Coordinates of C-alpha atoms and ligand atoms in Angstrom, one line a residue:
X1399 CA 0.0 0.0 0.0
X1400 CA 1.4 3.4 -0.8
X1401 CA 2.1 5.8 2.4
X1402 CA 1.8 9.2 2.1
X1403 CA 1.9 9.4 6.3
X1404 CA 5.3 11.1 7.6
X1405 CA 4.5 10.7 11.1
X1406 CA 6.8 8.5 13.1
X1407 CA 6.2 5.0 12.8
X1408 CA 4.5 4.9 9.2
X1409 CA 7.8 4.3 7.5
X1410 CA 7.5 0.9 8.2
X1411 CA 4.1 -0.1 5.8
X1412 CA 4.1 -3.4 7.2
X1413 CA 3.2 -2.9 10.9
X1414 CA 0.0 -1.1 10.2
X1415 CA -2.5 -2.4 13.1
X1416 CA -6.3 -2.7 12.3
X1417 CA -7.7 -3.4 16.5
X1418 CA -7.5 -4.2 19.8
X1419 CA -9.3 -6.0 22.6
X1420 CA -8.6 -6.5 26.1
X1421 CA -4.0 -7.5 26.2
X1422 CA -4.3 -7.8 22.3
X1423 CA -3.7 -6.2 19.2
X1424 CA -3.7 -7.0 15.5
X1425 CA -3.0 -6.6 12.4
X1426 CA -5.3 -7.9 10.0
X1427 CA -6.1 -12.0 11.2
X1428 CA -2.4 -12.0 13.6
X1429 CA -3.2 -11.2 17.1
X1430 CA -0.2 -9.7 19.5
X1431 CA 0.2 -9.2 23.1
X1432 CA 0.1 -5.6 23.1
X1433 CA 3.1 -4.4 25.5
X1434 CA 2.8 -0.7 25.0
X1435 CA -1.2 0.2 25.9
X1436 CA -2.0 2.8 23.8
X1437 CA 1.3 4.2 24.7
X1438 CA 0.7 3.8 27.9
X1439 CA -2.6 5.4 28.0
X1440 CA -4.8 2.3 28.8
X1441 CA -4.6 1.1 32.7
X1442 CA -7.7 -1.5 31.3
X1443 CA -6.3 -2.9 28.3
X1444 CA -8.0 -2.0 25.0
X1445 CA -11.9 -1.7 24.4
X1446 CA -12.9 -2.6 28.0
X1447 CA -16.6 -2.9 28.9
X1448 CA -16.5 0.6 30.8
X1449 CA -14.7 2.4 27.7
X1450 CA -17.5 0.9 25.4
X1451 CA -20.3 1.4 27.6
X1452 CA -19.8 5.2 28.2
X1453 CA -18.9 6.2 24.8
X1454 CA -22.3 3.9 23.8
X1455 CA -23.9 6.3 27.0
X1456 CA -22.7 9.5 25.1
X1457 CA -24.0 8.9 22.0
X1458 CA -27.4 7.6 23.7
X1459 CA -27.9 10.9 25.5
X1460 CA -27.1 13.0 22.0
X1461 CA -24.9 14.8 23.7
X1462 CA -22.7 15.8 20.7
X1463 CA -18.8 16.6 20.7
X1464 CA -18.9 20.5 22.3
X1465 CA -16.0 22.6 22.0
X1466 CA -18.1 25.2 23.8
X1467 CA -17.7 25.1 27.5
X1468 CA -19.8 22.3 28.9
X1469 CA -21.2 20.8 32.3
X1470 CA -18.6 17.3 31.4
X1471 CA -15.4 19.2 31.8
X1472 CA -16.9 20.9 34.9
X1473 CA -17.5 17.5 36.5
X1474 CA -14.4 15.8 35.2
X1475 CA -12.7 18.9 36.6
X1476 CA -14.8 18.4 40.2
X1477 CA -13.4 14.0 40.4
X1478 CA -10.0 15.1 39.1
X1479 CA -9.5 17.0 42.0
X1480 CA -10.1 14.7 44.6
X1481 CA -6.5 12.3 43.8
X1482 CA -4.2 15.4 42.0
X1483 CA -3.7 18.3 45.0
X1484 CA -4.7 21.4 42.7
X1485 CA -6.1 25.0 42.7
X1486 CA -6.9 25.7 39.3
X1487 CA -6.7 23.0 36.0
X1488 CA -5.9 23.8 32.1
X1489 CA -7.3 21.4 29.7
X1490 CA -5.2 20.6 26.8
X1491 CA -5.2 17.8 24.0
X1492 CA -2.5 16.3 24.4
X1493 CA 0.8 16.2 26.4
X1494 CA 3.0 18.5 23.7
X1495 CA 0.1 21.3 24.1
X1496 CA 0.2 21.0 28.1
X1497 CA 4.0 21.5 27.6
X1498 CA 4.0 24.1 25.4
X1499 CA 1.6 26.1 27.5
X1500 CA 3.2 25.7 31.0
X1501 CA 6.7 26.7 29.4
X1502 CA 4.8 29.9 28.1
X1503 CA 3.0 30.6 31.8
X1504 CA 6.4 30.4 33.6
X1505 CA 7.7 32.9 31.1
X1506 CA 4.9 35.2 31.6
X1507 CA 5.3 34.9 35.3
X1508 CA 8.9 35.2 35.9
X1509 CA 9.7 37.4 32.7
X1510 CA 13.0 35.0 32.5
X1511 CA 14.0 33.0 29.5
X1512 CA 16.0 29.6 30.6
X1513 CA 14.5 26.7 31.0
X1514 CA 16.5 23.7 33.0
X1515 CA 15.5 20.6 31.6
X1516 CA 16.7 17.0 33.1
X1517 CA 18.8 14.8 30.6
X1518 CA 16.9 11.9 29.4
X1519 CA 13.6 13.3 29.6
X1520 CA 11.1 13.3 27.3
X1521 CA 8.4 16.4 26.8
X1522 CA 6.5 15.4 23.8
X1523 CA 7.7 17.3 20.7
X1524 CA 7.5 20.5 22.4
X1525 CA 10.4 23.1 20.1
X1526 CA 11.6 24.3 23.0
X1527 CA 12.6 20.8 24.6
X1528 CA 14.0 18.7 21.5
X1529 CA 17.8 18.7 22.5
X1530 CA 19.5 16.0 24.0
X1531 CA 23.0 16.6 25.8
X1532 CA 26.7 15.8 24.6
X1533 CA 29.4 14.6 27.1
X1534 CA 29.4 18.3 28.3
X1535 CA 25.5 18.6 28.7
X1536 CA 25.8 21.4 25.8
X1537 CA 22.5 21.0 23.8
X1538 CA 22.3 19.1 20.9
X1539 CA 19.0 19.6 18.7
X1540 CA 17.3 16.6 17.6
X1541 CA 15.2 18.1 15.1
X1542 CA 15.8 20.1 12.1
X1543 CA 13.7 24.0 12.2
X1544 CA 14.7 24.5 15.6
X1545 CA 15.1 27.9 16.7
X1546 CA 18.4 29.5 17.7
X1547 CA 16.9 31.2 20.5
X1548 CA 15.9 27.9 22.0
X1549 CA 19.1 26.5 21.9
X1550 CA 20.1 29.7 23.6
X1551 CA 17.9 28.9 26.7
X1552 CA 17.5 25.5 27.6
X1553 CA 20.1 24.4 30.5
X1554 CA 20.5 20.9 30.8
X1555 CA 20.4 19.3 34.2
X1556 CA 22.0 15.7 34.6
X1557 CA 19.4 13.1 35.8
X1558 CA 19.8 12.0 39.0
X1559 CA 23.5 13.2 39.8
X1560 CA 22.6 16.2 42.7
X1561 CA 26.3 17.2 43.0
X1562 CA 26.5 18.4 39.2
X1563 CA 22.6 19.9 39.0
X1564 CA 23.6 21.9 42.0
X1565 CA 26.5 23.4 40.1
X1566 CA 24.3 24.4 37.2
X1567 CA 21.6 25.1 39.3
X1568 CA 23.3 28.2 41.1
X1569 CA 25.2 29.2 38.0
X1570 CA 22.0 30.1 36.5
X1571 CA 19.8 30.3 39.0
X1572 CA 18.5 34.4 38.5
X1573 CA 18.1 33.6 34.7
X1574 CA 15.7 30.3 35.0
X1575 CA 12.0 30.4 34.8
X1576 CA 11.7 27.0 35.3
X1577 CA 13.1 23.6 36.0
X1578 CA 10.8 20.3 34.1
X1579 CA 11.0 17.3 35.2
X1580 CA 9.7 14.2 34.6
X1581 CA 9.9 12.7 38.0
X1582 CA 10.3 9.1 36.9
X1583 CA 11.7 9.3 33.7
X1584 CA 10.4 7.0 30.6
X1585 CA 13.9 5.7 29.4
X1586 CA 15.0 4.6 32.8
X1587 CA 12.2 4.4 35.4
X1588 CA 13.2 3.6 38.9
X1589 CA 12.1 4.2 42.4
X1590 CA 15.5 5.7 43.4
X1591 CA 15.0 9.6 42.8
X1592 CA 13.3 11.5 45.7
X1593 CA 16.3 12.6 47.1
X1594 CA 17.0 14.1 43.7
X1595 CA 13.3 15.8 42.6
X1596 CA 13.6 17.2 46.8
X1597 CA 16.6 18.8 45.4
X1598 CA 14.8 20.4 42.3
X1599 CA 11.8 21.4 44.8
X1600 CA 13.9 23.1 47.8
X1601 CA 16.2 25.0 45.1
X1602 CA 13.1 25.8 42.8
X1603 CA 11.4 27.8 45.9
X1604 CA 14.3 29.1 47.2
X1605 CA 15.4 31.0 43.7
X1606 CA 11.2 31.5 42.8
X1607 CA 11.8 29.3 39.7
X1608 CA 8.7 27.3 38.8
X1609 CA 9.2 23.4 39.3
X1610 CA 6.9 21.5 36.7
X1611 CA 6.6 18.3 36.9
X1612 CA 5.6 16.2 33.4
X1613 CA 3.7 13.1 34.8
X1614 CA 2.2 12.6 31.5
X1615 CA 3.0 8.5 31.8
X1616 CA 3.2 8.6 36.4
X1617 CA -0.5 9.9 36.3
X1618 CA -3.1 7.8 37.6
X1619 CA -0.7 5.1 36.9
X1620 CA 0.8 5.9 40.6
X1621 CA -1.6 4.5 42.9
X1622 CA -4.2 6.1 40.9
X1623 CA -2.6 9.6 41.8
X1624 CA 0.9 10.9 41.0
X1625 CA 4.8 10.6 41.4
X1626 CA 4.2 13.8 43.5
X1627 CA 1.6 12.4 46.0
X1628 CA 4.2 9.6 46.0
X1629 CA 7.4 11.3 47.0
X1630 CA 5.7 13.6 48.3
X1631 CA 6.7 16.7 46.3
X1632 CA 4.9 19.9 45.6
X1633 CA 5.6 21.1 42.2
X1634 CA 3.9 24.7 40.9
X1635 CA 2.4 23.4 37.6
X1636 CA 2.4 19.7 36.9
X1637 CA 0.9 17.9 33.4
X1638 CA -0.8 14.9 33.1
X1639 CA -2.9 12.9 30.1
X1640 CA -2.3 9.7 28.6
X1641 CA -4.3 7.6 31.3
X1642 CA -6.8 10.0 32.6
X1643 CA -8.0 10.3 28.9
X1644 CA -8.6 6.7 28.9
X1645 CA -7.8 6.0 25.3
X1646 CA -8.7 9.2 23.8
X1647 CA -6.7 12.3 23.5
X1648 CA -5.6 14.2 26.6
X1649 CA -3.4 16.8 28.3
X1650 CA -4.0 18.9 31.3
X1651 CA -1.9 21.7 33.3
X1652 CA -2.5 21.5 37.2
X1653 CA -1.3 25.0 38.9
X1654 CA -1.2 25.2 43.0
X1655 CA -2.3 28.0 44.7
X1656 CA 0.7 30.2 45.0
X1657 CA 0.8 30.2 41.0
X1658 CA -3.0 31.0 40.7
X1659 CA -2.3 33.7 43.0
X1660 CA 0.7 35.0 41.1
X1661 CA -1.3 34.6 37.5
X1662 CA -4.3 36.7 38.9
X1663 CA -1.8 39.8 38.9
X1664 CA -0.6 39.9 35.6
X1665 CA -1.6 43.1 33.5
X1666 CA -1.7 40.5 30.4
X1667 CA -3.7 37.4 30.1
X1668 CA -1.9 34.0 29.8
X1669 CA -3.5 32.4 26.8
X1670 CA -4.8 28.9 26.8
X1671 CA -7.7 28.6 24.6
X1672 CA -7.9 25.5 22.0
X1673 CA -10.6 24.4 19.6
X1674 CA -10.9 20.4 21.6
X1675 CA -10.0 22.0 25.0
X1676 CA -12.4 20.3 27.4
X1677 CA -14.1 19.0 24.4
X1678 CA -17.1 17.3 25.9
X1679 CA -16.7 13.8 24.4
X1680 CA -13.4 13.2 26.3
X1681 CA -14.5 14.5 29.4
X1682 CA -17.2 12.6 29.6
X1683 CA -15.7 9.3 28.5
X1684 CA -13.2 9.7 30.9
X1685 CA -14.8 11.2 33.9
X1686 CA -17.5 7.6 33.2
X1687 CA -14.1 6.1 33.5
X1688 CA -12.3 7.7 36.2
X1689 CA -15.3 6.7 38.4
X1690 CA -14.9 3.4 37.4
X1691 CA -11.6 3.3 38.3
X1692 CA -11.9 5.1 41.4
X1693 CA -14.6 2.6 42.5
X1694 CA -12.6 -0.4 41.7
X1695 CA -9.4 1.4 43.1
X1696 CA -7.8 -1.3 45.5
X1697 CA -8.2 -4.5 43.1
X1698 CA -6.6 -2.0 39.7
X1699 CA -3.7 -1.2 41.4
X1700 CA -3.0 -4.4 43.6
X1701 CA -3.3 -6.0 40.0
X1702 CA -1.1 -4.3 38.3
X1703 CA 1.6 -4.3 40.7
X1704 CA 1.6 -7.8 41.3
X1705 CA 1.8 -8.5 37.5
X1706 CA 4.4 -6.0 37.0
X1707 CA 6.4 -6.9 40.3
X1708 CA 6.3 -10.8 39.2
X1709 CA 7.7 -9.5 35.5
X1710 CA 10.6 -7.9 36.9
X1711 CA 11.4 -10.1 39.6
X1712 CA 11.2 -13.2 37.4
X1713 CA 12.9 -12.1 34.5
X1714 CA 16.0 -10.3 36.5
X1715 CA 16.2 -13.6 38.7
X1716 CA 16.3 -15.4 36.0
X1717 CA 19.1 -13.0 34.0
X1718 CA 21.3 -13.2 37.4
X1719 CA 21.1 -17.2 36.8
X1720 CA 21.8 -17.3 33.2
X1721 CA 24.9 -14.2 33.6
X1722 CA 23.2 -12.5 31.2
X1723 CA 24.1 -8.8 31.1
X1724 CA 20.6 -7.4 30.7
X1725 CA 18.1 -5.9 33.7
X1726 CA 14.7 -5.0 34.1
X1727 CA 13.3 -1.9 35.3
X1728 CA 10.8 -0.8 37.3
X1729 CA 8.4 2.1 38.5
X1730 CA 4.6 0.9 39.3
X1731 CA 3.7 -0.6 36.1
X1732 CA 6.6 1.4 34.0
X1733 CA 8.6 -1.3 32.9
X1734 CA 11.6 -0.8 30.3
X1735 CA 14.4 -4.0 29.8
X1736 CA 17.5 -2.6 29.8
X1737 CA 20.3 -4.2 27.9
X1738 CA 23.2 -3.8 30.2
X1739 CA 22.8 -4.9 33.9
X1740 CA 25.7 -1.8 34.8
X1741 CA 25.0 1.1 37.2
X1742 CA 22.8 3.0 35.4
X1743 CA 21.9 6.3 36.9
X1744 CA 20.6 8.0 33.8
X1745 CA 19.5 7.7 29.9
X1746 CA 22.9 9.1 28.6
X1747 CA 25.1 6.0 30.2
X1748 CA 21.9 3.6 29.4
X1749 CA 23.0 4.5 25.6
X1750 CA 26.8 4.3 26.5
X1751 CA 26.1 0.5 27.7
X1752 CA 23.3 -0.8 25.4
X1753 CA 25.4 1.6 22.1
X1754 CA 27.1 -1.5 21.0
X1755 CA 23.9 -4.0 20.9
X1756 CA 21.8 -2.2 18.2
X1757 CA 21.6 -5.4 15.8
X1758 CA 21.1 -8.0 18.8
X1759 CA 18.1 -5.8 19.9
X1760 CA 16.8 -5.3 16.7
X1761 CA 16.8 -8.7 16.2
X1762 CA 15.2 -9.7 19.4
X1763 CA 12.3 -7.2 18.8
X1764 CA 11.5 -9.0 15.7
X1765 CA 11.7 -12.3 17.1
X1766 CA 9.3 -11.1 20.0
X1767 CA 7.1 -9.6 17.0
X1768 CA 6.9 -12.9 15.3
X1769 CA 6.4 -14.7 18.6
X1770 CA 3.1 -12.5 18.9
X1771 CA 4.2 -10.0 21.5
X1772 CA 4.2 -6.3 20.6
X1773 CA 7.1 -4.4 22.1
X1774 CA 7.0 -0.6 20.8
X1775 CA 9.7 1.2 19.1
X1776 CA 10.0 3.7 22.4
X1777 CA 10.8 0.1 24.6
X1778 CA 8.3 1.3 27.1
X1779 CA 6.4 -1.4 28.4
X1780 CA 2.8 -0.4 30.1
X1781 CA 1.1 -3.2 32.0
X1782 CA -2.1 -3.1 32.0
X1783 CA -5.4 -5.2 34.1
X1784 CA -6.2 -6.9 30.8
X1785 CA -2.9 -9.1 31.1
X1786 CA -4.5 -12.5 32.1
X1787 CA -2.1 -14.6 34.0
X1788 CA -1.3 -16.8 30.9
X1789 CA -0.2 -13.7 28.9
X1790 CA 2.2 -13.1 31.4
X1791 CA 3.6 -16.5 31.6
X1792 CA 3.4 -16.7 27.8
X1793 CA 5.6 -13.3 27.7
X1794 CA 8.1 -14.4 30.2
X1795 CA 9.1 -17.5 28.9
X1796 CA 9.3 -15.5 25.5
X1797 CA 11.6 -13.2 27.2
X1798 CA 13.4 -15.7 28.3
X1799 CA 13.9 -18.1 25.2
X1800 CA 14.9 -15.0 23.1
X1801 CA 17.0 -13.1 25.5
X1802 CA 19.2 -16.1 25.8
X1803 CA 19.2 -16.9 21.7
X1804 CA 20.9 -12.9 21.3
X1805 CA 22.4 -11.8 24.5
X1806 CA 24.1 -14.8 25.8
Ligands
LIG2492 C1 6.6 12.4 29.9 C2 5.9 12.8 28.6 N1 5.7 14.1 28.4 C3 5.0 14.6 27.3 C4 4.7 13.7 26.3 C5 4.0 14.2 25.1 O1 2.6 13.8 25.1 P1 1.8 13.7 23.7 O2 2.4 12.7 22.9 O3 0.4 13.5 24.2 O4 2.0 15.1 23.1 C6 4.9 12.3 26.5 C7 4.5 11.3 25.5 O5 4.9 10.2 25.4 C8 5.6 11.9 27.7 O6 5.8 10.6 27.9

């Protein structure tokens, strides 16, 4: 078929999936065990009862899709509140927009330029963001169109290493507007960073620099709260989506107080508006859902993190037996295989390790493909309720088999 699509992912004409149910997706009659969830966006696994039933509600009540504002974003607004702490919310369509506008209200609020992003994170593709660091954390853009002036302003923080982020910290610490973080990072999600994000929130405060914390994939997916409710960390403006749009598309800017305050004195308005902001087909879909979730809270989350725990535990037990040099980790139901088991603090020595096993981990994502498993390009993997406990044994001896066939 001829592809006129430049988006990522459409190069390849061959992976072009048709649906999903429950832990599977296919393409055309083949069915895969989908590891990524809707980019990590489905806590319930695809097309579950609760999705299908309130978008079948919606239609029922002839409701129509209302970019106008409308009583569902007011009530979505109303649960949202009771598991993110928040004064005021922004909705957005997606996780880039949410981005995009928080980096603009921390401009407008501190009239400062810089921006201190942490290496290895990932912000959508948000202009101001697309760098990654060389050995010297000088910004390196990873798109073409890029403006100067960007390059210009964003300071790059290394992940999880306070000694050096204190340096650069204080160097700049009159020029920054803001510091974004995501507070478990996608390309190397662990448990081990509060020390680190207290560092970010007692030197953000100190210097009035905003602290924003992305929890686009930690949201809901955290004990149906946040990274910040879990380390116990008070960012000024935090952005979520992915799972609280419950498959469809989603972004939203949380402000506390203090900011609220500070944004009610500015002679000029910040400006959020958007066509699909609040638009009343997701906020009604995933308010229906949220409840759902909410309802069912303790058997969701005990689920997932007994699947998840019994994948990582498993499979690095079983990599320590076999010397293999590979690890799993682990945040909640954040997964990502890494293919190195050496100290890895951040996403720039992840590369330095795993730089040398392109071919091998090309090759096992191809066997896992035709082995009926579905590992995305990103290497994320998102569990999800719908696993059944045959899926999961059926993926880990997978893992295993192929793991040892190219890495041992
Ligand atoms: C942490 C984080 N921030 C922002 C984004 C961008 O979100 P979106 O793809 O909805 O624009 C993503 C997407 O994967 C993400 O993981």
């Amino acid at each position: 078929m001829q592809n006129y699509i430049l988006n990522e992912g459409y190069q390849n004409n061959s992976f072009l999936f048709d649906k999903a149910k429950g832990s599977r997706i296919n393409i055309k009659n083949k069915s895969l065990i989908d590891l990524s969830m809707c980019a990590g966006s489905l806590l319930l696994g695809h097309n579950h009862p609760i999705f299908k039933k309130s978008i079948k509600k919606f239609l029922n009540k002839n409701i129509s899709n209302l970019a106008s504002p409308n009583i569902y974003a007011k009530k979505y607004s109303k649960n949202l509140k009771k598991i993110i702490p928040f004064s005021k919310i922004i909705f957005c369509n997606s996780g880039t927009e949410a981005v995009i506008k928080s980096l603009r209200l921390c401009k407008a609020l501190s009239k400062r330029s810089k921006i201190a992003y942490v290496s290895g994170g990932w912000h959508g593709s948000t202009d101001q963001l697309l760098f990654k660091p060389d050995k010297y954390l000088k910004p390196i853009p990873i798109s073409a169109g890029l403006s100067n002036e960007h390059l210009k302003n964003i300071v790059i923080l290394p992940y999880n290493n306070i000694e050096k982020t204190k340096k650069i910290l204080d160097k700049n610490r009159r020029k920054l507007s803001c510091v974004i973080v995501e507070p478990v990072q996608g390309s190397l999600p662990y448990e081990g960073v509060k020390k680190y994000l207290k560092l970010l929130e007692n030197f953000t405060k100190k210097n009035s620099v905003y602290l924003i914390f992305d929890e686009m994939i930690t949201g809901l997916r955290t004990d149906c709260s946040s990274a910040q409710k879990h380390f116990n960390i008070k960012p000024d403006i935090s952005i979520f989506g992915k799972c609280f749009g419950a498959g469809l598309p989603i972004g939203f800017i949380t402000i506390s107080k203090k900011v609220s305050n500070k944004m009610s004195k500015l002679k000029q308005k910040v400006f959020f508006g958007g066509t699909y902001s609040g638009n009343s087909i997701v906020a009604y879909v995933a308010n229906e859902v949220l409840q759902y979730i909410l309802k069912h809270k303790e058997k969701i989350f005990k689920d997932l993190e007994n699947k998840s725990a019994l994948f990582e535990n498993k499979l690095n037990k079983f990599f320590s037996s076999e010397k293999l040099d590979l690890k799993v980790y682990r945040f909640k139901s954040l997964i990502r295989l890494v293919y190195s088991k050496s100290h890895l603090k951040d996403r720039s020595s992840r590369d330095f390790f795993e730089k040398n096993k392109f071919s091998k981990i090309k090759r096992f994502k191809n066997y896992l493909k035709n082995q009926n498993i579905y590992l995305s390009a990103s290497g994320l993997i998102f569990f999800s309720t719908a696993f059944s406990k045959s899926d999961l044994e059926y993926v880990i001896k997978k893992f295993e088999y192929g793991l040892i066939r190219y890495f041992k």
